Coordinates of C-alpha atoms in Angstrom, one line a residue:
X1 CA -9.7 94.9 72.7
X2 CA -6.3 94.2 70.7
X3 CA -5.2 90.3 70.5
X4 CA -2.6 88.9 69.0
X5 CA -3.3 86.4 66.2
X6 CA -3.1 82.5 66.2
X7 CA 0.5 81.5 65.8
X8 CA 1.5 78.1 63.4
X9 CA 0.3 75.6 66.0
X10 CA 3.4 73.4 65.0
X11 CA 5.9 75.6 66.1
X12 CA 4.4 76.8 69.5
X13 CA 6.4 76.7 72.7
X14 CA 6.1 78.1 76.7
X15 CA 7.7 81.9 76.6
X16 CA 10.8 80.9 78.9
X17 CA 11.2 82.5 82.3
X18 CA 12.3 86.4 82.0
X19 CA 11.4 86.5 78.1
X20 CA 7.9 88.2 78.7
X21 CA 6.4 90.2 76.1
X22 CA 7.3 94.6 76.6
X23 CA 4.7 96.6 77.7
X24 CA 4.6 98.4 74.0
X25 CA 4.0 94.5 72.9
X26 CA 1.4 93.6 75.3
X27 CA -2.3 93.4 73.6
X28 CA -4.4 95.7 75.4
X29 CA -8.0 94.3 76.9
X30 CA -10.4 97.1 77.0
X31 CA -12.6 96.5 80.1
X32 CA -15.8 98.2 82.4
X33 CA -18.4 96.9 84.4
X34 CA -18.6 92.9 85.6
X35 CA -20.3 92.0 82.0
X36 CA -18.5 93.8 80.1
X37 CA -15.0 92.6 81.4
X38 CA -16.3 88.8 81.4
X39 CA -17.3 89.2 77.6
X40 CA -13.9 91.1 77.1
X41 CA -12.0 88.3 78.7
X42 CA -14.0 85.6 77.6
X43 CA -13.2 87.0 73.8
X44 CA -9.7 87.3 74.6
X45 CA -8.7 84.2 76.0
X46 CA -10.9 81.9 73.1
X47 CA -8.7 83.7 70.1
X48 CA -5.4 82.6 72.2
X49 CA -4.3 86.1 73.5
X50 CA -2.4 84.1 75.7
X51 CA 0.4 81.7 74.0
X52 CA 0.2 77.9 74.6
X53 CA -3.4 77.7 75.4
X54 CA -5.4 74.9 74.6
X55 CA -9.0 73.1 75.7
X56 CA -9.2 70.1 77.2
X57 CA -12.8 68.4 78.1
X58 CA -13.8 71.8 78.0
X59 CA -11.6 73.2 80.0
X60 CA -9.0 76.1 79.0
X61 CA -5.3 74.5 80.1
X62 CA -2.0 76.4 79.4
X63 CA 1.0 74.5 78.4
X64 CA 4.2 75.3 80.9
X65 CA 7.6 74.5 81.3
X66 CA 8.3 73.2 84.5
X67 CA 11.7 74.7 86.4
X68 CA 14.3 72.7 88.4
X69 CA 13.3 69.1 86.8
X70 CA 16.4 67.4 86.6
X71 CA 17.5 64.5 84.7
X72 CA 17.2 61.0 86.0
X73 CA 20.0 59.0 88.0
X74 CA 18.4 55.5 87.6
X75 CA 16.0 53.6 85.8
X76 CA 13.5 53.1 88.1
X77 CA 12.7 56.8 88.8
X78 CA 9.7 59.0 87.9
X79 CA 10.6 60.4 84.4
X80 CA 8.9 63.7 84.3
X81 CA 8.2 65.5 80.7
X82 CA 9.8 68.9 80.4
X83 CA 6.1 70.6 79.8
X84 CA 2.9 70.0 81.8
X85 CA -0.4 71.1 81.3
X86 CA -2.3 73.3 83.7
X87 CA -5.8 74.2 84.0
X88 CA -6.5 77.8 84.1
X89 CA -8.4 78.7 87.5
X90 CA -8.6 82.0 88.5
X91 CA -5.4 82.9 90.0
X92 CA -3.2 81.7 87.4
X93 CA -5.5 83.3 84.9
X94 CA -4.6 86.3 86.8
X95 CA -1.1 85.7 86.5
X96 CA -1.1 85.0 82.6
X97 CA -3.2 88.2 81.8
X98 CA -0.6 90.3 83.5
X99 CA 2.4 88.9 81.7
X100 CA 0.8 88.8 78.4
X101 CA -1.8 91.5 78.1
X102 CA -2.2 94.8 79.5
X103 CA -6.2 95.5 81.0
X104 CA -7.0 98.7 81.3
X105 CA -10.6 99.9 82.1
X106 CA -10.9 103.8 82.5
X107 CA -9.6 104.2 85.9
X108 CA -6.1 103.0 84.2
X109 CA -4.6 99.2 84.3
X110 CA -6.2 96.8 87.0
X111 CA -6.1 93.4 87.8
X112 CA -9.8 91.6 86.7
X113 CA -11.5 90.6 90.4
X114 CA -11.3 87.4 91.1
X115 CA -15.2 86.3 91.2
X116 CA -15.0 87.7 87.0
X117 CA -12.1 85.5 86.6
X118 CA -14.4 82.6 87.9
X119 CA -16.9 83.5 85.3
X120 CA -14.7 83.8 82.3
X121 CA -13.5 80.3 83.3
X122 CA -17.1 78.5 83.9
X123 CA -18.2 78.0 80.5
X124 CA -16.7 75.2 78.5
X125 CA -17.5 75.8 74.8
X126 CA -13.7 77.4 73.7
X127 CA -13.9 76.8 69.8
X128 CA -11.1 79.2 69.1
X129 CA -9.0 76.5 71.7
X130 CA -7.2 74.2 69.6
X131 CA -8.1 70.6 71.4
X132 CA -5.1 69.1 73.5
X133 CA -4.9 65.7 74.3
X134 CA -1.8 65.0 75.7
X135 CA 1.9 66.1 75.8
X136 CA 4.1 63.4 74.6
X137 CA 8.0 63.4 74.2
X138 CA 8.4 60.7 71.9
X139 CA 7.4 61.0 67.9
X140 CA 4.2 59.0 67.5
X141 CA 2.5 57.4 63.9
X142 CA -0.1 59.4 62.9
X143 CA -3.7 57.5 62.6
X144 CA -2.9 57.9 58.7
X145 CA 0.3 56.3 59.3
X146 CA 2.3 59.4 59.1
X147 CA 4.7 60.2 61.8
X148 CA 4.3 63.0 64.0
X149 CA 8.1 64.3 64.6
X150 CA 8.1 67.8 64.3
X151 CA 8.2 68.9 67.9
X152 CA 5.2 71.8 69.0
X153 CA 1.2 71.0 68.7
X154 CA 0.2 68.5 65.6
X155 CA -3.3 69.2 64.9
X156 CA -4.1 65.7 63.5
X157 CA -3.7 64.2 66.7
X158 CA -4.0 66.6 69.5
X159 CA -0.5 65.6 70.7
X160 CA 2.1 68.1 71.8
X161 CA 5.5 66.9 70.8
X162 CA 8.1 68.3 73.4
X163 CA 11.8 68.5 72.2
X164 CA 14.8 66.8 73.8
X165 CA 17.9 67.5 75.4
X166 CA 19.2 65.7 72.2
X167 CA 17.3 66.6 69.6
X168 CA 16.0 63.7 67.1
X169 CA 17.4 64.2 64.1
X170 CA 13.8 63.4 61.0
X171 CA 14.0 60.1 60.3
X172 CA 12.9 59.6 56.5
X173 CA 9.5 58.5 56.2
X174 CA 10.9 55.6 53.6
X175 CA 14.3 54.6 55.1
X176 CA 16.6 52.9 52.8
X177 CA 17.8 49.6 52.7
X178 CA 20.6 50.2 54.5
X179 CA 19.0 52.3 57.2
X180 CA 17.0 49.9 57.9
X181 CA 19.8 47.0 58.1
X182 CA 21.6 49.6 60.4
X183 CA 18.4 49.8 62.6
X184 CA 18.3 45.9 62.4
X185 CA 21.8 45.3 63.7
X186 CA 21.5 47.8 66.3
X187 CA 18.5 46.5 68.3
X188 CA 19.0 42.8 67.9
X189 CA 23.1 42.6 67.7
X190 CA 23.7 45.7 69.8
X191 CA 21.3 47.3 72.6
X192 CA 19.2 43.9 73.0
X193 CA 22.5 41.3 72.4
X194 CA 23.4 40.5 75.8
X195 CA 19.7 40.1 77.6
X196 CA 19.5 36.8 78.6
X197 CA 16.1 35.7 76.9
X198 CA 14.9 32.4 78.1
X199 CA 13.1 32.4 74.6
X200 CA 13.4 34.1 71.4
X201 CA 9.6 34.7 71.8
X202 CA 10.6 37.1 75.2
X203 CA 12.7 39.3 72.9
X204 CA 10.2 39.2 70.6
X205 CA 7.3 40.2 73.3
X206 CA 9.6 43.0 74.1
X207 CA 10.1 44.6 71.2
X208 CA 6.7 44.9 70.3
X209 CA 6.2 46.7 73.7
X210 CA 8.8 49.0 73.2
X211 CA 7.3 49.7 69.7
X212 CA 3.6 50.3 71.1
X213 CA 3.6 53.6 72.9
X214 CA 4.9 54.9 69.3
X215 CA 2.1 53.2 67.1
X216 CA -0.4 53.2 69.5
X217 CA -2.2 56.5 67.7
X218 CA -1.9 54.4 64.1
X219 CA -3.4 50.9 65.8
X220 CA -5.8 52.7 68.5
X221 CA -5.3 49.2 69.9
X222 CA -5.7 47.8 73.2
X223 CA -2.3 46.3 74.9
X224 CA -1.8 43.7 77.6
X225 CA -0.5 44.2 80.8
X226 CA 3.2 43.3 80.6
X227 CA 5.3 41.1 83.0
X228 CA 9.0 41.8 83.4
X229 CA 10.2 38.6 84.7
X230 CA 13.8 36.8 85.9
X231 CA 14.9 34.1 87.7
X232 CA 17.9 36.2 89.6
X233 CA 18.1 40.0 90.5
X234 CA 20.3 41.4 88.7
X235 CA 19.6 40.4 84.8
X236 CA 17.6 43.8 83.8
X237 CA 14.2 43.7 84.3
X238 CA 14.3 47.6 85.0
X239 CA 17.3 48.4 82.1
X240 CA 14.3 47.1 80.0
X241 CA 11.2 48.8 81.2
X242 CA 13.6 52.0 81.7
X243 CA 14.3 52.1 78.2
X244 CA 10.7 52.0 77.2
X245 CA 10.3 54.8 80.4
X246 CA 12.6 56.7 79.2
X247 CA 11.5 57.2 76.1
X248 CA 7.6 58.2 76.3
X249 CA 7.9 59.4 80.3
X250 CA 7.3 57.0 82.8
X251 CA 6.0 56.9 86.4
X252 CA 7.2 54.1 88.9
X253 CA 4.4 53.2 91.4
X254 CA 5.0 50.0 94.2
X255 CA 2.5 47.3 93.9
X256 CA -0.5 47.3 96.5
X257 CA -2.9 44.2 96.9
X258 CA -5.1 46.8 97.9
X259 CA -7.6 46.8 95.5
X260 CA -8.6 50.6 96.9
X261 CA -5.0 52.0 97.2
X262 CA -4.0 50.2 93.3
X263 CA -7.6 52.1 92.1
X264 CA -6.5 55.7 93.6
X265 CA -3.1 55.1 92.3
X266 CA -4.2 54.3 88.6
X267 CA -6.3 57.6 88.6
X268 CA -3.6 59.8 89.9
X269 CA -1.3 58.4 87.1
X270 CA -3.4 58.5 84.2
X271 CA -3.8 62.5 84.8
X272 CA -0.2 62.5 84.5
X273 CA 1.4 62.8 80.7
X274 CA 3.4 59.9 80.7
X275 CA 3.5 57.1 78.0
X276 CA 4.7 53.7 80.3
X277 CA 4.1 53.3 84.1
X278 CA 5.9 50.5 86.1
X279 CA 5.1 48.3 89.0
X280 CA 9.2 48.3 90.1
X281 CA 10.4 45.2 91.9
X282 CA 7.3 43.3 92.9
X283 CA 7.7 41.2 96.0
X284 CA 9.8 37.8 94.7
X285 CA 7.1 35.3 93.6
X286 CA 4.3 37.3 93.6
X287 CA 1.3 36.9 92.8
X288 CA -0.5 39.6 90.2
X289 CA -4.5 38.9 90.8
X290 CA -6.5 42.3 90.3
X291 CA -9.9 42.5 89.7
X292 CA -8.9 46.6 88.9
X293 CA -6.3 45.7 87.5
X294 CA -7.8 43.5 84.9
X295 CA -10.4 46.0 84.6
X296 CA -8.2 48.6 83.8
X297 CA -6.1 47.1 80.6
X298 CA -9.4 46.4 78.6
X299 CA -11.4 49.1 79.1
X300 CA -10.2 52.0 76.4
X301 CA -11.2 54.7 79.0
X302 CA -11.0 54.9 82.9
X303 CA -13.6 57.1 84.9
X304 CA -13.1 57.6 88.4
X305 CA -13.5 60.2 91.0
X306 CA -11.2 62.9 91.1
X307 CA -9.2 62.6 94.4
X308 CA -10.3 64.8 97.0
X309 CA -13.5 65.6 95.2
X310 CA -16.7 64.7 94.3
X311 CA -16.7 65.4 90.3
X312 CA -16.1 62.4 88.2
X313 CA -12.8 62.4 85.7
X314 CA -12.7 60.7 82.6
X315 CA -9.1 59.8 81.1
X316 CA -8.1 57.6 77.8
X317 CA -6.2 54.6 79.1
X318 CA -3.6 54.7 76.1
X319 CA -0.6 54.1 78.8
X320 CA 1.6 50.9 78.4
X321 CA 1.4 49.2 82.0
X322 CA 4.3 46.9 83.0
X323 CA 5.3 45.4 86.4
X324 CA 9.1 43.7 87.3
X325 CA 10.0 40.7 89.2
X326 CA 11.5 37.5 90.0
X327 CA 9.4 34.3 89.5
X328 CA 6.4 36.4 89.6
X329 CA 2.9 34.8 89.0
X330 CA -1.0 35.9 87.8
X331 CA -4.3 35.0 89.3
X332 CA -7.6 35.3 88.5
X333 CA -8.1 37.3 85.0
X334 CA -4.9 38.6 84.8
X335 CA -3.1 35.4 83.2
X336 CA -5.3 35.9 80.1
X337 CA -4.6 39.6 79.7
X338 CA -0.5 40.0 80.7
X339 CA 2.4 39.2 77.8
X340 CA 5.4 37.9 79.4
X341 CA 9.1 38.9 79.1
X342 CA 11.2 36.2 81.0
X343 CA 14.8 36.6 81.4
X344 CA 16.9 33.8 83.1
X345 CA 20.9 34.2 83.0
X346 CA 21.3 30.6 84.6
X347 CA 24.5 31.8 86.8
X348 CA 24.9 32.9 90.4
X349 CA 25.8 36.5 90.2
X350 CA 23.9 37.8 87.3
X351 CA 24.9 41.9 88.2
X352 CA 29.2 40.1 87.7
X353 CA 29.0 39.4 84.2
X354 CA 31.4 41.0 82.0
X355 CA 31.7 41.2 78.1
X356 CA 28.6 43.0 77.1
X357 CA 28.1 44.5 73.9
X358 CA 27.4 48.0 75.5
X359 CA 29.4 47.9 78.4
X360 CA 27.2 49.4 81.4
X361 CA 23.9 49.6 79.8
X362 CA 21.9 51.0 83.3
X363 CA 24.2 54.5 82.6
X364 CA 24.4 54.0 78.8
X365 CA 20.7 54.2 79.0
X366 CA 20.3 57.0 80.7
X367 CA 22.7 59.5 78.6
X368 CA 20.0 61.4 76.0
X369 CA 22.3 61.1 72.9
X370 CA 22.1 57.0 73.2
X371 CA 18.0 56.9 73.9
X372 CA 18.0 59.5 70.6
X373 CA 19.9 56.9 68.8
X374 CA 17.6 54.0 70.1
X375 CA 15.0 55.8 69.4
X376 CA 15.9 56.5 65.7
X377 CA 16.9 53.0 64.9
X378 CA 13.2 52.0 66.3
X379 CA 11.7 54.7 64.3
X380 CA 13.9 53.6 60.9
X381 CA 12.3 50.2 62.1
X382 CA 8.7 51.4 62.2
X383 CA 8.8 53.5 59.4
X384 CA 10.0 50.8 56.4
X385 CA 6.9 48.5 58.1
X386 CA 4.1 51.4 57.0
X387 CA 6.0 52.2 54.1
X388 CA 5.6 48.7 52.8
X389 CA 1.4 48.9 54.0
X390 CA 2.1 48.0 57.7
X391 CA 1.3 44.7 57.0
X392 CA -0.5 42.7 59.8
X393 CA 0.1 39.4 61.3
X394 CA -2.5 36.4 60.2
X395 CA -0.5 33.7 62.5
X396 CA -0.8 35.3 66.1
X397 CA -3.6 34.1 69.0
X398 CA -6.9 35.4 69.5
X399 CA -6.7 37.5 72.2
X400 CA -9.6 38.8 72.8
X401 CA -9.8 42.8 73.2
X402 CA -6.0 42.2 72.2
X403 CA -6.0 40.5 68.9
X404 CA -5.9 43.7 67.2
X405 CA -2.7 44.7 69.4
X406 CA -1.3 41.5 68.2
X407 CA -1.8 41.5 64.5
X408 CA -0.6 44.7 64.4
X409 CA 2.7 44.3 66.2
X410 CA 3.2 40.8 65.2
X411 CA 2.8 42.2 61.1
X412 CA 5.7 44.4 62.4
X413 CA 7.8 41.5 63.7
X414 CA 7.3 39.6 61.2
X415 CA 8.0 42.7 58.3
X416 CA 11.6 42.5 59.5
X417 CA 12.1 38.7 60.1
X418 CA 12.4 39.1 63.9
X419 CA 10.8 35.2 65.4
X420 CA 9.0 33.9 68.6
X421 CA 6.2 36.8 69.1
X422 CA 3.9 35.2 71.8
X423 CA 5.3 32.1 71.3
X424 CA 5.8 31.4 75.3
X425 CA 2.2 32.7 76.2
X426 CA 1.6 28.7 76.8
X427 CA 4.4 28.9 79.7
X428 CA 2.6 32.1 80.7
X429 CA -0.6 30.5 81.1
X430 CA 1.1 27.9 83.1
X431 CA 2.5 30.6 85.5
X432 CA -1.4 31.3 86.8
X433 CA -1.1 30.3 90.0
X434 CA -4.6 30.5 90.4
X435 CA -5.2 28.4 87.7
X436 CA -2.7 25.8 88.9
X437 CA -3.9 25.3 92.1
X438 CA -7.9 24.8 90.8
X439 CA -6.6 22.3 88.2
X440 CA -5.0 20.0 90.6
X441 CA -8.0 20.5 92.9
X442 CA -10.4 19.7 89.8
X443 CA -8.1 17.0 88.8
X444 CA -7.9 15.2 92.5
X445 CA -11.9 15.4 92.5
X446 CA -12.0 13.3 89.1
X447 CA -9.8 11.3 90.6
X448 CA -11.4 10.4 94.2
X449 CA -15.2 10.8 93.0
X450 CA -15.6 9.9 89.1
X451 CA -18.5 11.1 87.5
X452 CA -20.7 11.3 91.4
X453 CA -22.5 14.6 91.6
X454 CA -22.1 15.9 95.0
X455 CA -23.2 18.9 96.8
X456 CA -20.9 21.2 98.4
X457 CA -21.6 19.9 102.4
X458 CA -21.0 16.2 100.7
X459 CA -18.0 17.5 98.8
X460 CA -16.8 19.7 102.0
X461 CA -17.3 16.3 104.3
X462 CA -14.3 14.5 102.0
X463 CA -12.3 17.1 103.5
X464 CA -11.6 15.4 106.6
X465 CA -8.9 13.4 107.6
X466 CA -9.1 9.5 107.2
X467 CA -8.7 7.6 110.7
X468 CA -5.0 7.8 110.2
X469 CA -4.6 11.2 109.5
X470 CA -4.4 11.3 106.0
X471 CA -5.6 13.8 103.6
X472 CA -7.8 11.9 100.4
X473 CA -7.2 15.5 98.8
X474 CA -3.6 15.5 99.3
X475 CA -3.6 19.4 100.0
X476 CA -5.6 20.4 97.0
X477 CA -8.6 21.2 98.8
X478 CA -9.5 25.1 98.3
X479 CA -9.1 26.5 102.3
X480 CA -9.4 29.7 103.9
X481 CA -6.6 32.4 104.3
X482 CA -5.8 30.4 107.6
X483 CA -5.1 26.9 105.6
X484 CA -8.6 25.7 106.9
X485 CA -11.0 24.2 104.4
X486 CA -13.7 26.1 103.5
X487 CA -17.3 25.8 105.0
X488 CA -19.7 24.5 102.9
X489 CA -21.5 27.8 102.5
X490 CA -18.1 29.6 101.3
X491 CA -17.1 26.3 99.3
X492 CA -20.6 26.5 97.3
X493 CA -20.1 30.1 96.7
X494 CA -16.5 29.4 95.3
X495 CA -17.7 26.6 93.1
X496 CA -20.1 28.5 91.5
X497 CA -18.2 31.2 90.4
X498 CA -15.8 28.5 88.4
X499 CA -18.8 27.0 86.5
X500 CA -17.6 26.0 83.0
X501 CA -14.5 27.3 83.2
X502 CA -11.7 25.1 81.7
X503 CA -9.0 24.6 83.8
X504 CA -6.8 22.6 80.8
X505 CA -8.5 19.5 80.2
X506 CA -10.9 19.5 83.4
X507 CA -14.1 21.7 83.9
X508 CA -16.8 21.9 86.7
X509 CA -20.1 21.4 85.5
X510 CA -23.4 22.1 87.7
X511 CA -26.6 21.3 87.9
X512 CA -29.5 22.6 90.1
X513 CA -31.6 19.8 91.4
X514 CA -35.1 20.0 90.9
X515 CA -36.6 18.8 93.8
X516 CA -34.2 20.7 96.3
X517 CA -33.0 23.7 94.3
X518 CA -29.6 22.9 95.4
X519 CA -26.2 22.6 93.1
X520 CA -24.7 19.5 92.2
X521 CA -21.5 19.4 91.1
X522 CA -19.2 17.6 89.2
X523 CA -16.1 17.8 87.3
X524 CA -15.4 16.6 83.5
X525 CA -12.5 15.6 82.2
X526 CA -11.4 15.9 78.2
X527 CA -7.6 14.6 77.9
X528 CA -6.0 16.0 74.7

């Protein structure tokens, strides 16, 4: 067998359509009998005979350019990388061997069978494969706090760096001061100017979610779900999580509140190679309450079953997750685990406003050149912050499997003087609709019963209306999809799942009688 040596990983990229290698240039695979030609094979693929081929979770994959992908027309559309990864299976293995190598056995040049192919491709120790874990199109900090920008496959990481329409000029790993003054003015004075923040802690929150695709590889930190949100249409929610899109690739999916439909759709997109996806225009004051949902954003890895098969499929959940709105709302878990961005333009037609510092920002966007120079201000940005030790943030919440998300981002934030970072998550917590409504429930039960421990058929029989038609709960009282209130069955069942948790200042507190085995509740309250 004659194979062609390992190339500089760095530098590898697709052989374009029509460029294939000459016969004289082809290696040549010797092969025989059915052993024979899987050992050949199976020797030839693992030292990289054919270009731009990789392993992932044991499987060979080949790196490919993908034809007729054109450039985006608007925001909210599926940005697509220019590469994808495919798994070899045996008729693309076919395909490869023939336009890279010649195999010739002594009858003359054949094509392997395809049960051989199978063979070659069963095993899944490759240690000639250089490990691929994902293609990326944006430069990413290295876990030593290098940055990967030299486009082709970075060994460090794993990461396959595509190259751009506009290439990105290298940003110096220690920018100078005025680099980094002209990266200052251009985010804050220019390309974020005329967003009308209700806060400076919402242009704070979205800054350090543009920054965290980018740093994510440096931080291997956990981010919140993210939250869009305006009080008009019009004031650009998607301009925002376009440019973010844009950037690392970014799939658009359409809210379900099936919790079976949003689990399928999180699968599919996490076996894609994009860096943000984004819940587009969710229904105007919408709820977000998903168990999956909340599952997803702090777990570091999703397994699920492949679609259309039973074989289980593991995927990294290092994606940025965003949904966009107007006067959206969470439930459940989900207020604890989302960072708000809240934009209010306080006028009647927000798309009529005039005078913007980047006139038509939705096409500005959308031109390579201007995301290149976004992207190298942000970059310049990012790059001063590790060269002075990435300094971390001591002054930001505990946020659970988030804190370390926040120290890191909020060190950046606070590196270059820019104010506010989860400053509004108060207003965000208030925005838990969920949480709302079993405050006021808790707080109307303090109110009507004191410190009397009730059971739920003596708390459900307060539900009725008084001999003159008037509700004691004034509409408070938990009640079924159809506005009725709960039986007492269902009502005990919901009352025990919201044992000890602090709603505010009020809490429901339990306690299982002795005699009866039953729960009696009551609620406590602890005023500021």
């Amino acid at each position: 067998m004659t194979g062609a040596h390992p190339k500089d990983d760095r530098h590898l990229h697709p052989v374009p359509t029509g460029d294939q290698p000459s016969q004289a240039d082809r290696p040549t695979i010797r092969v025989g009998a059915d052993p024979e030609t899987i050992r050949a094979l199976t020797g030839a693929l693992d030292t990289r005979v054919i270009p731009d081929t990789y392993v992932t979770d044991g499987a060979p994959v080949v790196i490919e350019a993908v034809s007729g992908s054109g450039d985006v027309t608007s925001g909210d559309e599926d940005v697509a990388l220019p590469l994808t990864v495919s798994v070899l299976r045996p008729p693309l293995l076919a395909s490869l061997l023939a336009e890279h190598t010649t195999v010739i056995s002594d009858k003359g040049e054949e094509s392997p069978k395809r049960e051989v192919l199978a063979a070659v491709l069963a095993r899944q120790a490759w240690p000639g494969l250089p490990p691929l874990r994902r293609i990326i199109s944006t430069p990413v900090l290295r876990p030593n706090g290098t940055l990967l920008q030299v486009p082709g496959y970075d060994p460090a990481t794993g990461f396959y760096l595509t190259t751009t329409a506009t290439p990105l000029q290298p940003v110096p790993e220690t920018p100078t001061t005025e680099q980094v003054n002209d990266a200052h003015r251009f985010l804050l004075d220019k390309f974020l100017a005329d967003f009308p923040w209700r806060e400076e802690a919402d242009r704070a929150n979205y800054i350090a979610l543009l920054i965290t695709p980018i740093i994510r590889p440096f931080t291997r930190a956990l981010s919140p779900f993210a939250i869009v949100d305006a009080t008009m249409p019009g004031s650009g929610k998607t301009i925002l999580t376009s440019c973010v899109g844009l950037l690392v690739g970014q799939r658009v999916l359409t809210w379900t509140d099936s919790e079976e439909e949003l689990r399928k759709s999180i699968t599919t997109v996490l076996a894609d190679s994009v860096g943000a996806v984004v819940f587009d225009n969710l229904v105007e004051g919408h709820t977000v309450n998903s168990a999956v949902l909340a599952r997803l954003v702090t777990e570091r890895t999703w397994a699920d079953r492949r679609l259309g098969t039973n074989s289980a499929a593991v995927y990294d959940n290092d994606r940025l997750w965003l949904a966009t709105g107007n006067n959206i709302h969470t439930g459940g878990d989900m207020a604890s685990r989302t960072v708000w961005v809240r934009l209010d333009p306080n006028c009647p037609r927000p798309e009529a406003r005039t005078g913007f510092t980047i006139p038509n920002l939705d096409s500005w966007i959308l031109d390579p050149a201007n995301r290149a120079e976004v992207l190298r201000h942000v970059l310049t940005l990012i790059l001063d912050w590790t060269a002075h030790g990435a300094p971390l943030s001591d002054a930001v919440p505990e946020m659970r499997q988030f804190t370390r998300w926040a120290r890191y981002v909020g060190g950046f934030l606070e590196h270059h003087g820019i104010p506010g970072f989860l400053a509004n998550a108060d207003a965000g917590r208030e925005l838990d609709e969920e949480g709302g409504e079993w405050r006021a429930f808790l707080l109307r039960w303090r109110t009507l019963h004191g410190d009397t421990r009730l059971t739920a058929a003596e708390l459900r029989q307060t539900a009725e209306l008084d001999p003159f038609g008037n509700d004691p709960w004034q509409g408070t009282f938990p009640t079924t999809s159809r506005g009725q209130p709960l039986t007492p069955r269902a009502l005990g069942k919901r009352l025990s799942g919201q044992k000890g948790r602090w709603r505010g200042d009020v809490v429901l507190r339990a306690e299982i009688d002795s005699h009866t085995k039953i729960n009696h509740f009551w609620v406590h309250h602890q005023p500021a």
